[in-house]
Amino acid sequence: MKLIIQIPCLNEADTLAIALAELPREVDGFSTVEWLIIDDGSTDNTAEVARRNGVHHVVRHPVNRGLAEAFMTGIDACLRLGADVIINTDADNQYNGADIPALTMPILAGDAEIVIGARPISETEHFSWIKKKLQHLGSWAVRVASRTDVADAPSGFRAISREAAMRLNVFNAYTYTLETIIQAGQSNMRVVSVPIRTNADLRPSRLVKSISSYVQRSLVTILRVFVIYKPLKFFAFFGAIFTLAGVITGARFLWYLFEDNGEGHVQSVIFCALCIIAGLLLFMMGVIGDLIATNRKLLERINLRLQHIEHQRD
């Protein structure tokens, strides 16, 4: 059994050595433990620091492509290197490396395919009050969207089985954390959470530049995944709202029509027609989206088979 610990990096020369010092060289249940760095177009000597500190593999993007792309590059590299389980962590030493065995245990026991480390958000001192509330709210929204019981959805400290890694596809260039959980839940993968510890903050978060930007991007990610995986329900919901508004407006016009010939209420007829047309268009978009989603599922099955062929081991 091989475990590979991957770390996406962007100009992390100052903190990477500290994070690497926390990582284990041996983990129970694995005969081999290797480290992999994804250098996402760093302009400092991140790659050199990684090699000096005993990193086994360094994959480099010539330009910065974003955290989600770096995450998927790492996943692909780990699969090519024969990883049975992949650990993803951060280069800022936010997560406690000693908790890696706790992440791998559910996968080794066959109880999960993806394990998410749940941080003690309420006790984390460098998180502001509003950030703590938004983290809890975001995790609740992801739980609803993914039908999983993930306690800390934005956590990047996670373990992924080989089979689950082959099935993951990230479309968002911003981050992978929310999308992969929702995708896993919608694909009926077994996702669990385990409590983990965190370390002191070494630098401000580069992903959360402002609370408003974080909330906006998170909402867009959740809505986008809903459109991809549940298009019929998504568009039917809004289509039903518009159709109901049209029916109510039409009923209002008919009421006035029978009461006083409907004079002066022509606007209601126009609004009714527009709402019903919009509702029907949304329903049609949902049906088309559902057909595309069915085709996507077939493509995912083909992609999984290709992954098995490409990454098969002797």
Short mmCIF file of C-alpha atoms in Angstrom, two decimals:
data_model
loop_
_atom_site.label_atom_id
_atom_site.label_comp_id
_atom_site.label_asym_id
_atom_site.label_seq_id
_atom_site.Cartn_x
_atom_site.Cartn_y
_atom_site.Cartn_z
CA MET A 1 0.00 0.00 0.00
CA LYS A 2 1.35 3.40 -0.99
CA LEU A 3 0.35 6.73 0.57
CA ILE A 4 1.24 9.98 -1.19
CA ILE A 5 0.88 13.31 0.58
CA GLN A 6 0.37 16.13 -1.90
CA ILE A 7 0.72 19.85 -1.22
CA PRO A 8 -0.34 22.53 -3.76
CA CYS A 9 2.05 25.50 -3.46
CA LEU A 10 2.28 29.06 -4.69
CA ASN A 11 5.26 31.04 -3.40
CA GLU A 12 5.47 29.02 -0.19
CA ALA A 13 9.25 29.11 0.32
CA ASP A 14 8.85 30.77 3.73
CA THR A 15 6.39 28.26 5.22
CA LEU A 16 6.89 25.04 3.25
CA ALA A 17 9.79 23.73 5.34
CA ILE A 18 7.71 24.16 8.52
CA ALA A 19 4.79 22.27 6.97
CA LEU A 20 7.04 19.47 5.70
CA ALA A 21 8.63 19.03 9.12
CA GLU A 22 5.17 18.10 10.45
CA LEU A 23 4.53 15.36 7.88
CA PRO A 24 5.12 11.70 8.75
CA ARG A 25 7.56 9.46 6.90
CA GLU A 26 5.70 6.36 8.06
CA VAL A 27 1.97 5.75 8.51
CA ASP A 28 0.35 2.59 9.86
CA GLY A 29 -1.20 0.47 7.12
CA PHE A 30 1.16 1.69 4.39
CA SER A 31 4.45 0.18 3.26
CA THR A 32 5.45 3.38 1.45
CA VAL A 33 4.84 7.05 2.23
CA GLU A 34 5.90 9.68 -0.32
CA TRP A 35 5.52 13.45 -0.58
CA LEU A 36 4.54 15.39 -3.70
CA ILE A 37 4.63 19.14 -4.25
CA ILE A 38 2.60 20.89 -6.96
CA ASP A 39 4.40 24.17 -7.68
CA ASP A 40 1.67 26.32 -9.22
CA GLY A 41 3.89 28.75 -11.08
CA SER A 42 5.79 30.05 -8.04
CA THR A 43 8.21 32.94 -8.60
CA ASP A 44 10.29 32.13 -5.50
CA ASN A 45 12.38 29.03 -4.72
CA THR A 46 9.48 26.86 -3.52
CA ALA A 47 10.63 23.88 -5.61
CA GLU A 48 14.19 24.14 -4.29
CA VAL A 49 12.97 24.28 -0.69
CA ALA A 50 10.85 21.19 -1.37
CA ARG A 51 13.79 19.20 -2.73
CA ARG A 52 16.10 20.29 0.12
CA ASN A 53 13.53 19.01 2.62
CA GLY A 54 13.26 15.54 1.17
CA VAL A 55 10.21 15.82 -1.09
CA HIS A 56 10.11 12.80 -3.39
CA HIS A 57 8.23 14.36 -6.33
CA VAL A 58 7.86 17.94 -7.60
CA VAL A 59 5.37 18.79 -10.35
CA ARG A 60 5.48 22.33 -11.68
CA HIS A 61 3.06 24.54 -13.61
CA PRO A 62 4.91 27.03 -15.83
CA VAL A 63 2.32 29.68 -14.87
CA ASN A 64 -0.15 30.07 -12.03
CA ARG A 65 -3.32 28.12 -12.86
CA GLY A 66 -5.16 28.34 -9.56
CA LEU A 67 -5.68 26.08 -6.56
CA ALA A 68 -8.27 23.80 -8.18
CA GLU A 69 -6.04 23.10 -11.19
CA ALA A 70 -3.07 22.46 -8.90
CA PHE A 71 -5.15 20.04 -6.84
CA MET A 72 -6.19 18.04 -9.93
CA THR A 73 -2.63 18.05 -11.29
CA GLY A 74 -1.53 16.53 -7.99
CA ILE A 75 -4.29 13.91 -8.09
CA ASP A 76 -3.28 12.86 -11.59
CA ALA A 77 0.40 12.69 -10.64
CA CYS A 78 -0.37 10.63 -7.52
CA LEU A 79 -2.37 8.15 -9.58
CA ARG A 80 0.47 7.84 -12.08
CA LEU A 81 2.86 7.19 -9.19
CA GLY A 82 0.69 4.33 -7.96
CA ALA A 83 -0.88 5.89 -4.85
CA ASP A 84 -3.49 3.76 -3.09
CA VAL A 85 -4.50 6.68 -0.86
CA ILE A 86 -3.84 10.39 -1.41
CA ILE A 87 -3.61 12.96 1.37
CA ASN A 88 -4.08 16.61 0.44
CA THR A 89 -2.84 19.29 2.81
CA ASP A 90 -1.74 22.94 2.73
CA ALA A 91 1.73 24.46 2.60
CA ASP A 92 1.00 27.07 5.29
CA ASN A 93 1.09 24.42 8.06
CA GLN A 94 -2.53 25.11 8.95
CA TYR A 95 -3.23 21.41 9.54
CA ASN A 96 -1.51 19.13 12.04
CA GLY A 97 0.43 16.47 10.15
CA ALA A 98 0.16 14.09 13.11
CA ASP A 99 -3.56 13.67 12.27
CA ILE A 100 -2.85 12.01 8.91
CA PRO A 101 -3.32 8.47 10.35
CA ALA A 102 -6.78 9.53 11.56
CA LEU A 103 -7.67 10.55 8.00
CA THR A 104 -6.48 7.32 6.42
CA MET A 105 -8.05 4.99 8.99
CA PRO A 106 -11.66 5.05 7.61
CA ILE A 107 -10.38 4.33 4.09
CA LEU A 108 -8.19 1.45 5.27
CA ALA A 109 -11.14 0.06 7.21
CA GLY A 110 -13.33 0.24 4.11
CA ASP A 111 -15.75 2.69 5.72
CA ALA A 112 -15.13 5.65 3.40
CA GLU A 113 -13.75 6.69 0.03
CA ILE A 114 -13.14 10.34 0.96
CA VAL A 115 -12.34 11.60 4.47
CA ILE A 116 -12.54 15.30 5.31
CA GLY A 117 -10.66 16.72 8.29
CA ALA A 118 -13.04 18.78 10.44
CA ARG A 119 -11.27 21.71 12.08
CA PRO A 120 -12.34 23.05 15.50
CA ILE A 121 -13.68 26.21 13.84
CA SER A 122 -15.38 27.61 16.94
CA GLU A 123 -12.10 27.36 18.91
CA THR A 124 -9.82 28.69 16.14
CA GLU A 125 -8.55 32.02 17.44
CA HIS A 126 -7.41 33.57 14.14
CA PHE A 127 -10.89 33.09 12.59
CA SER A 128 -13.10 36.14 12.98
CA TRP A 129 -16.64 35.77 14.35
CA ILE A 130 -18.21 36.34 10.94
CA LYS A 131 -15.82 33.90 9.26
CA LYS A 132 -16.74 31.20 11.78
CA LYS A 133 -20.45 31.74 11.12
CA LEU A 134 -19.93 31.71 7.36
CA GLN A 135 -17.88 28.51 7.60
CA HIS A 136 -20.71 26.82 9.49
CA LEU A 137 -23.31 28.18 7.05
CA GLY A 138 -21.28 27.09 4.03
CA SER A 139 -20.80 23.60 5.44
CA TRP A 140 -24.54 23.33 6.06
CA ALA A 141 -25.28 24.34 2.46
CA VAL A 142 -22.81 21.76 1.14
CA ARG A 143 -24.35 19.07 3.35
CA VAL A 144 -27.75 19.83 1.86
CA ALA A 145 -26.41 19.91 -1.70
CA SER A 146 -24.26 16.80 -1.37
CA ARG A 147 -26.46 14.72 0.94
CA THR A 148 -23.40 14.02 3.10
CA ASP A 149 -22.60 14.67 6.75
CA VAL A 150 -19.45 16.76 6.24
CA ALA A 151 -18.78 19.00 9.24
CA ASP A 152 -16.16 21.29 7.64
CA ALA A 153 -16.67 21.54 3.88
CA PRO A 154 -13.95 24.18 3.14
CA SER A 155 -11.27 22.05 4.81
CA GLY A 156 -8.46 21.14 2.40
CA PHE A 157 -7.07 18.45 4.72
CA ARG A 158 -8.51 15.26 3.29
CA ALA A 159 -7.78 11.67 2.33
CA ILE A 160 -8.94 10.21 -0.98
CA SER A 161 -8.92 6.58 -2.05
CA ARG A 162 -7.49 5.64 -5.44
CA GLU A 163 -10.91 4.77 -6.85
CA ALA A 164 -12.47 8.03 -5.65
CA ALA A 165 -9.56 10.04 -7.05
CA MET A 166 -10.18 8.56 -10.50
CA ARG A 167 -13.81 9.70 -10.36
CA LEU A 168 -13.19 13.31 -9.32
CA ASN A 169 -13.57 16.11 -11.85
CA VAL A 170 -13.22 19.77 -10.88
CA PHE A 171 -14.74 22.42 -13.16
CA ASN A 172 -14.22 25.45 -10.93
CA ALA A 173 -10.87 27.23 -11.27
CA TYR A 174 -11.26 28.92 -7.86
CA THR A 175 -11.24 26.02 -5.40
CA TYR A 176 -11.86 22.30 -5.24
CA THR A 177 -13.10 21.91 -1.65
CA LEU A 178 -16.86 22.44 -2.04
CA GLU A 179 -17.24 21.05 -5.54
CA THR A 180 -15.52 17.74 -4.84
CA ILE A 181 -17.72 17.07 -1.80
CA ILE A 182 -20.94 17.84 -3.67
CA GLN A 183 -19.75 15.79 -6.64
CA ALA A 184 -18.84 12.87 -4.37
CA GLY A 185 -22.21 12.98 -2.62
CA GLN A 186 -24.13 13.16 -5.88
CA SER A 187 -22.06 10.24 -7.20
CA ASN A 188 -22.87 8.14 -4.11
CA MET A 189 -19.31 8.02 -2.83
CA ARG A 190 -18.91 7.43 0.90
CA VAL A 191 -17.73 10.67 2.51
CA VAL A 192 -17.04 11.00 6.24
CA SER A 193 -15.53 13.60 8.56
CA VAL A 194 -12.99 13.12 11.33
CA PRO A 195 -11.92 15.76 13.87
CA ILE A 196 -8.45 17.21 13.36
CA ARG A 197 -6.22 19.77 15.04
CA THR A 198 -4.89 22.99 13.57
CA ASN A 199 -1.69 24.95 14.06
CA ALA A 200 -1.09 28.64 14.61
CA ASP A 201 -1.65 30.94 11.65
CA LEU A 202 1.62 31.62 9.79
CA ARG A 203 0.19 33.96 7.15
CA PRO A 204 -3.17 35.37 6.01
CA SER A 205 -5.27 33.19 3.74
CA ARG A 206 -4.67 33.79 0.04
CA LEU A 207 -7.91 32.13 -0.96
CA VAL A 208 -10.20 34.30 1.20
CA LYS A 209 -9.20 37.83 0.19
CA SER A 210 -12.48 39.25 1.52
CA ILE A 211 -15.56 37.81 3.19
CA SER A 212 -17.90 39.11 0.47
CA SER A 213 -15.75 37.63 -2.31
CA TYR A 214 -15.55 34.29 -0.51
CA VAL A 215 -19.32 34.13 0.00
CA GLN A 216 -20.01 35.10 -3.60
CA ARG A 217 -17.63 32.54 -5.06
CA SER A 218 -18.89 29.80 -2.73
CA LEU A 219 -22.51 30.46 -3.70
CA VAL A 220 -21.62 30.43 -7.40
CA THR A 221 -19.79 27.12 -6.92
CA ILE A 222 -22.76 25.52 -5.17
CA LEU A 223 -25.26 26.80 -7.77
CA ARG A 224 -23.02 25.69 -10.62
CA VAL A 225 -22.71 22.17 -9.22
CA PHE A 226 -26.50 22.03 -8.81
CA VAL A 227 -26.93 23.02 -12.47
CA ILE A 228 -24.44 20.34 -13.53
CA TYR A 229 -25.71 17.48 -11.38
CA LYS A 230 -29.40 18.30 -10.79
CA PRO A 231 -30.44 20.49 -13.76
CA LEU A 232 -34.06 19.28 -13.95
CA LYS A 233 -34.74 20.01 -10.28
CA PHE A 234 -32.88 23.32 -10.44
CA PHE A 235 -34.66 24.74 -13.47
CA ALA A 236 -38.00 23.15 -12.59
CA PHE A 237 -37.93 24.94 -9.22
CA PHE A 238 -37.53 28.38 -10.80
CA GLY A 239 -39.84 27.44 -13.65
CA ALA A 240 -42.54 26.55 -11.14
CA ILE A 241 -42.12 29.95 -9.43
CA PHE A 242 -42.60 31.84 -12.70
CA THR A 243 -45.49 29.61 -13.78
CA LEU A 244 -47.23 30.05 -10.43
CA ALA A 245 -46.79 33.82 -10.65
CA GLY A 246 -48.33 33.74 -14.14
CA VAL A 247 -51.27 31.60 -13.02
CA ILE A 248 -51.98 33.86 -10.04
CA THR A 249 -51.81 36.97 -12.24
CA GLY A 250 -54.05 35.32 -14.84
CA ALA A 251 -56.56 34.35 -12.16
CA ARG A 252 -56.52 37.93 -10.90
CA PHE A 253 -57.33 39.21 -14.40
CA LEU A 254 -60.19 36.72 -14.78
CA TRP A 255 -61.61 37.84 -11.44
CA TYR A 256 -61.70 41.45 -12.57
CA LEU A 257 -62.98 40.36 -16.01
CA PHE A 258 -66.07 38.75 -14.50
CA GLU A 259 -66.50 41.56 -12.00
CA ASP A 260 -66.18 44.64 -14.22
CA ASN A 261 -65.22 43.47 -17.73
CA GLY A 262 -61.48 43.59 -16.88
CA GLU A 263 -60.95 47.12 -18.14
CA GLY A 264 -57.66 48.64 -16.99
CA HIS A 265 -56.08 45.27 -16.19
CA VAL A 266 -54.48 44.44 -19.54
CA GLN A 267 -51.05 44.65 -17.86
CA SER A 268 -51.98 41.55 -15.87
CA VAL A 269 -52.54 39.59 -19.08
CA ILE A 270 -49.13 40.65 -20.44
CA PHE A 271 -47.38 39.83 -17.17
CA CYS A 272 -49.20 36.49 -16.99
CA ALA A 273 -48.08 35.55 -20.51
CA LEU A 274 -44.47 36.57 -19.85
CA CYS A 275 -44.30 34.56 -16.61
CA ILE A 276 -45.82 31.43 -18.16
CA ILE A 277 -43.49 31.66 -21.17
CA ALA A 278 -40.50 32.13 -18.86
CA GLY A 279 -41.64 29.16 -16.76
CA LEU A 280 -41.99 26.94 -19.81
CA LEU A 281 -38.57 27.99 -21.09
CA LEU A 282 -37.04 27.13 -17.71
CA PHE A 283 -38.75 23.72 -17.73
CA MET A 284 -37.39 23.11 -21.24
CA MET A 285 -33.90 24.13 -20.09
CA GLY A 286 -34.24 21.66 -17.23
CA VAL A 287 -35.19 18.83 -19.61
CA ILE A 288 -32.29 19.66 -21.94
CA GLY A 289 -29.94 19.94 -18.96
CA ASP A 290 -31.13 16.56 -17.68
CA LEU A 291 -30.37 14.98 -21.06
CA ILE A 292 -26.90 16.57 -20.98
CA ALA A 293 -26.42 15.32 -17.40
CA THR A 294 -27.27 11.78 -18.54
CA ASN A 295 -24.67 12.07 -21.28
CA ARG A 296 -22.17 13.42 -18.74
CA LYS A 297 -22.70 10.35 -16.54
CA LEU A 298 -21.92 8.12 -19.52
CA LEU A 299 -18.78 10.16 -20.21
CA GLU A 300 -17.77 9.86 -16.55
CA ARG A 301 -18.04 6.07 -16.80
CA ILE A 302 -15.91 6.10 -19.95
CA ASN A 303 -13.39 8.40 -18.25
CA LEU A 304 -13.24 6.10 -15.22
CA ARG A 305 -12.51 3.10 -17.44
CA LEU A 306 -9.80 5.07 -19.25
CA GLN A 307 -8.34 6.05 -15.88
CA HIS A 308 -8.21 2.39 -14.87
CA ILE A 309 -6.46 1.51 -18.13
CA GLU A 310 -4.04 4.44 -17.94
CA HIS A 311 -3.18 3.96 -14.27
CA GLN A 312 -3.25 0.18 -14.11
CA ARG A 313 -0.44 -1.37 -12.12
CA ASP A 314 1.49 -4.54 -12.75
#
